XYZ file of C-alpha atoms in Angstrom:
360
model
C -57.291 -66.758 -16.052
C -54.738 -64.796 -14.019
C -56.055 -63.254 -10.804
C -54.016 -60.161 -10.009
C -53.822 -57.988 -6.886
C -52.554 -54.525 -7.868
C -51.112 -52.466 -5.009
C -51.000 -48.661 -4.816
C -50.230 -46.619 -1.744
C -48.895 -43.186 -2.632
C -49.273 -40.500 -5.293
C -46.524 -41.784 -7.659
C -47.987 -45.300 -7.492
C -51.232 -44.185 -9.090
C -49.376 -42.732 -12.065
C -47.664 -46.112 -12.487
C -50.691 -48.370 -12.116
C -52.982 -46.248 -14.340
C -51.525 -47.421 -17.685
C -51.364 -51.032 -16.468
C -55.065 -50.989 -15.633
C -55.847 -49.337 -18.966
C -53.827 -52.012 -20.796
C -55.675 -54.807 -18.977
C -59.055 -53.203 -19.650
C -58.157 -52.785 -23.343
C -57.869 -56.567 -23.684
C -61.650 -56.877 -23.279
C -61.106 -60.522 -22.367
C -61.211 -62.688 -19.283
C -57.477 -63.528 -19.414
C -56.675 -61.228 -16.445
C -58.927 -60.335 -13.536
C -57.602 -57.707 -11.149
C -58.406 -56.234 -7.770
C -57.052 -52.719 -7.102
C -55.933 -52.312 -3.501
C -55.237 -48.840 -2.083
C -53.246 -49.234 1.135
C -54.126 -45.689 2.178
C -50.444 -44.927 2.849
C -51.038 -41.427 1.430
C -54.631 -40.371 1.191
C -56.518 -37.125 1.022
C -59.576 -35.954 -0.854
C -57.567 -33.757 -3.209
C -55.397 -36.664 -4.305
C -58.384 -38.943 -4.700
C -60.390 -36.466 -6.750
C -57.433 -35.407 -8.851
C -55.760 -38.705 -9.582
C -58.679 -41.072 -9.938
C -60.511 -38.630 -12.207
C -57.659 -37.052 -14.171
C -55.874 -40.347 -14.772
C -59.134 -42.217 -15.370
C -58.394 -44.835 -12.712
C -61.320 -46.838 -11.341
C -62.095 -46.459 -7.657
C -60.078 -49.031 -5.667
C -61.892 -52.210 -4.691
C -60.698 -51.588 -1.143
C -58.867 -48.915 0.869
C -56.875 -50.413 3.741
C -56.648 -46.964 5.431
C -53.100 -47.396 6.713
C -51.987 -43.766 6.685
C -49.941 -42.054 9.385
C -47.519 -43.276 12.021
C -43.796 -43.947 11.930
C -42.123 -46.046 9.230
C -42.403 -49.141 11.429
C -46.004 -48.471 12.463
C -47.100 -47.905 8.886
C -45.274 -50.993 7.598
C -46.883 -53.111 10.317
C -50.366 -51.679 9.712
C -50.148 -52.346 5.966
C -48.902 -55.893 6.518
C -51.683 -56.760 8.959
C -54.405 -55.245 6.776
C -53.114 -56.672 3.502
C -52.736 -60.157 4.962
C -56.450 -60.160 5.833
C -57.290 -58.774 2.366
C -55.230 -61.392 0.512
C -56.642 -64.270 2.569
C -60.196 -63.037 1.902
C -59.503 -62.377 -1.795
C -56.803 -64.790 -2.998
C -54.662 -63.859 -5.991
C -52.276 -65.732 -8.284
C -49.912 -62.789 -8.380
C -49.389 -59.584 -6.374
C -48.181 -56.685 -8.526
C -46.364 -53.863 -6.734
C -44.930 -50.679 -8.227
C -42.211 -48.234 -7.273
C -40.480 -48.069 -3.911
C -42.842 -46.828 -1.201
C -43.528 -48.557 2.118
C -46.603 -50.266 0.645
C -44.448 -51.843 -2.072
C -42.205 -53.580 0.441
C -44.892 -54.432 3.006
C -47.280 -56.049 0.524
C -44.455 -58.004 -1.125
C -43.484 -59.534 2.212
C -47.085 -60.489 2.990
C -47.566 -62.072 -0.431
C -44.442 -64.213 -0.161
C -45.347 -65.324 3.379
C -48.648 -66.551 1.929
C -46.811 -68.292 -0.942
C -48.176 -65.883 -3.556
C -45.808 -64.773 -6.321
C -44.756 -61.114 -6.632
C -44.155 -58.956 -9.719
C -42.327 -55.651 -9.234
C -42.773 -52.827 -11.733
C -39.800 -50.414 -11.737
C -37.546 -53.114 -10.297
C -33.780 -52.829 -10.081
C -33.333 -49.064 -9.773
C -30.725 -48.167 -7.150
C -29.376 -45.038 -5.494
C -26.920 -47.073 -3.351
C -27.806 -44.705 -0.497
C -28.959 -46.665 2.533
C -30.069 -43.492 4.333
C -33.037 -43.356 1.943
C -36.085 -45.358 3.105
C -36.919 -45.931 -0.570
C -33.610 -47.726 -1.173
C -34.338 -50.151 1.657
C -37.818 -50.739 0.229
C -36.307 -51.476 -3.210
C -33.702 -53.882 -1.884
C -36.121 -55.832 0.297
C -38.774 -56.011 -2.424
C -36.367 -57.121 -5.132
C -34.792 -59.746 -2.865
C -38.107 -61.665 -2.781
C -39.659 -60.716 -6.136
C -40.399 -63.421 -8.719
C -40.840 -61.294 -11.849
C -38.988 -58.019 -12.459
C -40.244 -55.364 -14.876
C -37.483 -52.816 -15.514
C -37.323 -49.288 -16.914
C -33.741 -49.541 -18.231
C -31.075 -52.114 -19.050
C -29.040 -50.572 -16.198
C -31.735 -51.660 -13.730
C -31.595 -55.173 -15.155
C -27.819 -55.263 -14.638
C -28.314 -54.328 -10.976
C -30.715 -57.243 -10.574
C -28.369 -59.735 -12.259
C -25.546 -58.641 -9.930
C -27.802 -59.279 -6.937
C -28.623 -62.831 -8.062
C -31.808 -62.529 -10.125
C -32.026 -64.785 -13.173
C -32.129 -63.339 -16.685
C -35.373 -65.268 -17.336
C -37.154 -63.395 -14.535
C -36.211 -59.900 -15.808
C -38.339 -58.140 -18.419
C -37.081 -54.834 -19.871
C -40.385 -53.126 -20.658
C -39.764 -49.370 -20.352
C -41.236 -46.774 -18.031
C -44.927 -46.774 -17.056
C -44.608 -43.233 -15.670
C -43.898 -42.139 -19.237
C -46.935 -44.088 -20.477
C -49.046 -41.880 -18.215
C -47.218 -38.722 -19.249
C -47.663 -39.333 -22.978
C -51.271 -40.494 -22.622
C -52.175 -37.285 -20.777
C -49.965 -34.757 -22.561
C -52.737 -33.441 -24.806
C -54.846 -32.811 -21.689
C -52.327 -30.702 -19.788
C -53.997 -27.468 -18.710
C -52.810 -24.055 -17.525
C -52.893 -23.659 -13.744
C -55.429 -21.105 -12.495
C -52.640 -18.710 -11.447
C -51.041 -18.486 -14.923
C -52.461 -15.034 -15.661
C -52.294 -13.903 -12.029
C -48.503 -14.194 -12.052
C -48.204 -13.079 -15.718
C -46.347 -16.256 -16.659
C -44.908 -16.544 -20.160
C -43.773 -19.615 -22.050
C -40.156 -20.586 -21.146
C -39.754 -17.479 -18.973
C -40.208 -18.850 -15.450
C -38.627 -21.496 -13.205
C -40.374 -24.337 -11.344
C -39.078 -25.506 -7.948
C -40.100 -28.583 -5.943
C -38.299 -29.572 -2.731
C -39.356 -32.082 -0.087
C -36.395 -34.260 0.945
C -35.101 -33.921 4.526
C -31.572 -33.001 3.405
C -32.978 -29.892 1.721
C -35.950 -28.801 3.812
C -35.628 -29.988 7.409
C -32.897 -27.521 8.398
C -34.291 -23.966 8.273
C -30.990 -22.284 7.392
C -30.274 -24.775 4.603
C -33.697 -24.142 3.082
C -33.229 -20.386 3.460
C -29.907 -20.514 1.597
C -31.306 -22.699 -1.184
C -34.327 -20.458 -1.736
C -32.272 -17.260 -1.743
C -29.654 -18.731 -4.086
C -32.314 -19.881 -6.563
C -34.041 -16.489 -6.381
C -30.809 -14.580 -7.072
C -29.821 -16.950 -9.872
C -32.955 -16.225 -11.919
C -33.614 -12.721 -10.596
C -35.326 -11.501 -13.767
C -37.791 -14.387 -13.916
C -40.685 -15.582 -11.739
C -40.290 -18.795 -9.740
C -43.278 -21.048 -9.097
C -42.904 -23.267 -6.050
C -45.730 -25.825 -5.537
C -44.991 -26.522 -1.900
C -45.106 -29.889 -0.167
C -46.672 -29.682 3.342
C -43.398 -30.922 4.847
C -41.535 -28.016 3.240
C -44.233 -25.457 4.065
C -43.838 -25.985 7.820
C -40.201 -24.929 7.704
C -40.507 -22.342 4.916
C -43.216 -20.272 6.584
C -41.193 -20.104 9.809
C -38.405 -18.314 7.919
C -40.442 -15.198 7.004
C -38.417 -14.821 3.807
C -38.790 -11.889 1.446
C -38.412 -13.430 -2.025
C -40.246 -11.106 -4.427
C -39.842 -13.256 -7.556
C -40.976 -16.504 -5.882
C -44.649 -17.511 -5.774
C -45.690 -20.248 -3.344
C -48.668 -22.307 -4.546
C -50.485 -25.388 -3.256
C -49.593 -28.812 -4.685
C -51.112 -29.135 -8.152
C -53.077 -31.797 -9.996
C -51.246 -33.938 -12.548
C -52.431 -32.038 -15.632
C -51.740 -28.603 -14.161
C -48.331 -29.490 -12.779
C -47.059 -31.027 -15.992
C -48.330 -28.082 -18.052
C -46.330 -25.855 -15.713
C -43.196 -27.990 -16.137
C -43.478 -28.407 -19.907
C -43.728 -24.654 -20.506
C -41.020 -23.641 -18.013
C -37.425 -22.634 -18.708
C -36.358 -25.368 -16.298
C -36.957 -27.156 -13.011
C -35.007 -27.299 -9.743
C -36.090 -30.372 -7.788
C -35.133 -33.209 -5.461
C -37.758 -35.577 -6.910
C -36.820 -38.660 -8.901
C -40.015 -38.907 -10.941
C -39.825 -35.319 -12.149
C -36.370 -35.980 -13.626
C -37.941 -38.670 -15.818
C -40.767 -36.406 -16.978
C -38.470 -33.468 -17.754
C -36.224 -35.787 -19.775
C -39.122 -36.852 -21.999
C -40.449 -33.290 -22.329
C -36.970 -31.908 -23.084
C -37.039 -29.510 -20.131
C -33.750 -28.664 -18.316
C -33.637 -30.120 -14.809
C -31.324 -29.439 -11.847
C -31.472 -32.111 -9.137
C -30.512 -31.149 -5.586
C -29.436 -34.591 -4.381
C -26.137 -36.360 -3.792
C -27.225 -39.467 -5.722
C -29.967 -40.676 -8.022
C -31.620 -43.985 -8.786
C -32.312 -42.698 -12.311
C -28.848 -42.174 -13.883
C -30.339 -42.456 -17.380
C -31.879 -38.995 -16.904
C -28.327 -37.629 -16.642
C -26.502 -39.864 -19.141
C -29.230 -39.607 -21.790
C -31.689 -36.961 -20.647
C -31.831 -33.313 -19.580
C -31.020 -33.759 -15.898
C -27.930 -32.644 -13.945
C -27.198 -33.971 -10.448
C -25.423 -31.252 -8.441
C -25.626 -32.284 -4.764
C -27.317 -30.394 -1.932
C -24.806 -27.577 -1.417
C -26.435 -24.242 -2.387
C -23.046 -23.002 -3.602
C -23.205 -25.484 -6.485
C -26.328 -23.858 -7.939
C -25.197 -20.546 -9.509
C -23.266 -21.881 -12.542
C -26.135 -24.211 -13.477
C -28.726 -21.464 -13.089
C -26.552 -19.233 -15.266
C -26.474 -21.906 -18.013
C -30.243 -22.166 -17.750
C -30.865 -18.441 -18.015
C -28.460 -18.110 -20.944
C -30.094 -20.988 -22.842
C -26.924 -23.061 -22.828
C -28.363 -26.255 -21.342
C -27.365 -29.627 -22.803
C -29.660 -31.268 -25.334
C -31.032 -34.541 -24.028
C -32.704 -37.478 -25.735
C -35.261 -40.073 -24.631
C -34.133 -43.403 -23.100
C -34.866 -46.665 -24.894
C -38.463 -47.952 -24.626
C -39.729 -44.783 -22.944
C -42.318 -44.700 -25.697
C -45.683 -44.978 -23.952
C -46.002 -48.748 -24.446
C -44.443 -50.131 -21.266
C -47.788 -51.185 -19.758
C -48.726 -53.074 -22.929
C -45.453 -54.997 -22.673
C -46.068 -55.750 -18.990
C -49.561 -57.092 -19.633
C -48.315 -59.184 -22.563
C -45.734 -60.810 -20.257
C -48.311 -61.318 -17.498
C -50.525 -63.224 -19.923
C -47.581 -65.474 -20.878
C -46.821 -66.068 -17.208
């Protein structure tokens, strides 16, 4: 029997571990025993209620409660708490997902205790060392034993960095497993009628990265440019708390933009699927829009998900507001490129991961 410690620390992690847990539970055998460990890196009641219930994830066996603090403080807190957890509850393998602080911190602890590490979503790279996530990816992958990748491109990155072909498993994208498993349960947000939204006749915006939201004038220019670009259509902006602090200080008058609280998984993806397009600086959303065939404009200078551009519906345009108008015009005129779905993004990635874990 394989004893597995599954690590989750932030909102995207729960979307990635959900299908893995479901695939293990579907075995109905004693071949894998797991312990779900929530580091508490991001935690609030809304996320707990929404994600554990909507995604049908069991309550974690333990919450290490390591939220808050600087990058260094949080990394240290997670390492100290997880070391005690892993000593008290030994595992054969620690499984980490994504690229958050918890991913890196728990990988280091596991290796220091001579426990092997498996990394789901290994090998993706932005090659931008100003991003904390890129540092987390590089450190984690430098000590990982088993790599589960979303694309062949990610596998090539790992081979170039010295990983062996035998340790790399191209399984597909667990985020898409969750998307496809929940698609029939997407539900209209409560404000749908309030704002008189119509199918494919509104824009969705999500912004949270420092390059876009930390400088008030930059955020002002982005918001005004987006508003002008789709002047005849409503804009729904589920606003991250980080963004809200700056946005509300600007006292902007943007009549076609509606600011709403962050949404649950089912509500948010309904909103995206029925929109004319999305303007975002999120990586995960570019994957979901690609599978749903929704146009996506990414306000970043680089991406760790190039397949969403090469194959999918995403366009990477940088962070300069002046780059937006021609793309918004294409969107409004219905002239967006037709994307397709990357290989193995078929809803079965978690099954492939569990099959490999059993072999291991």
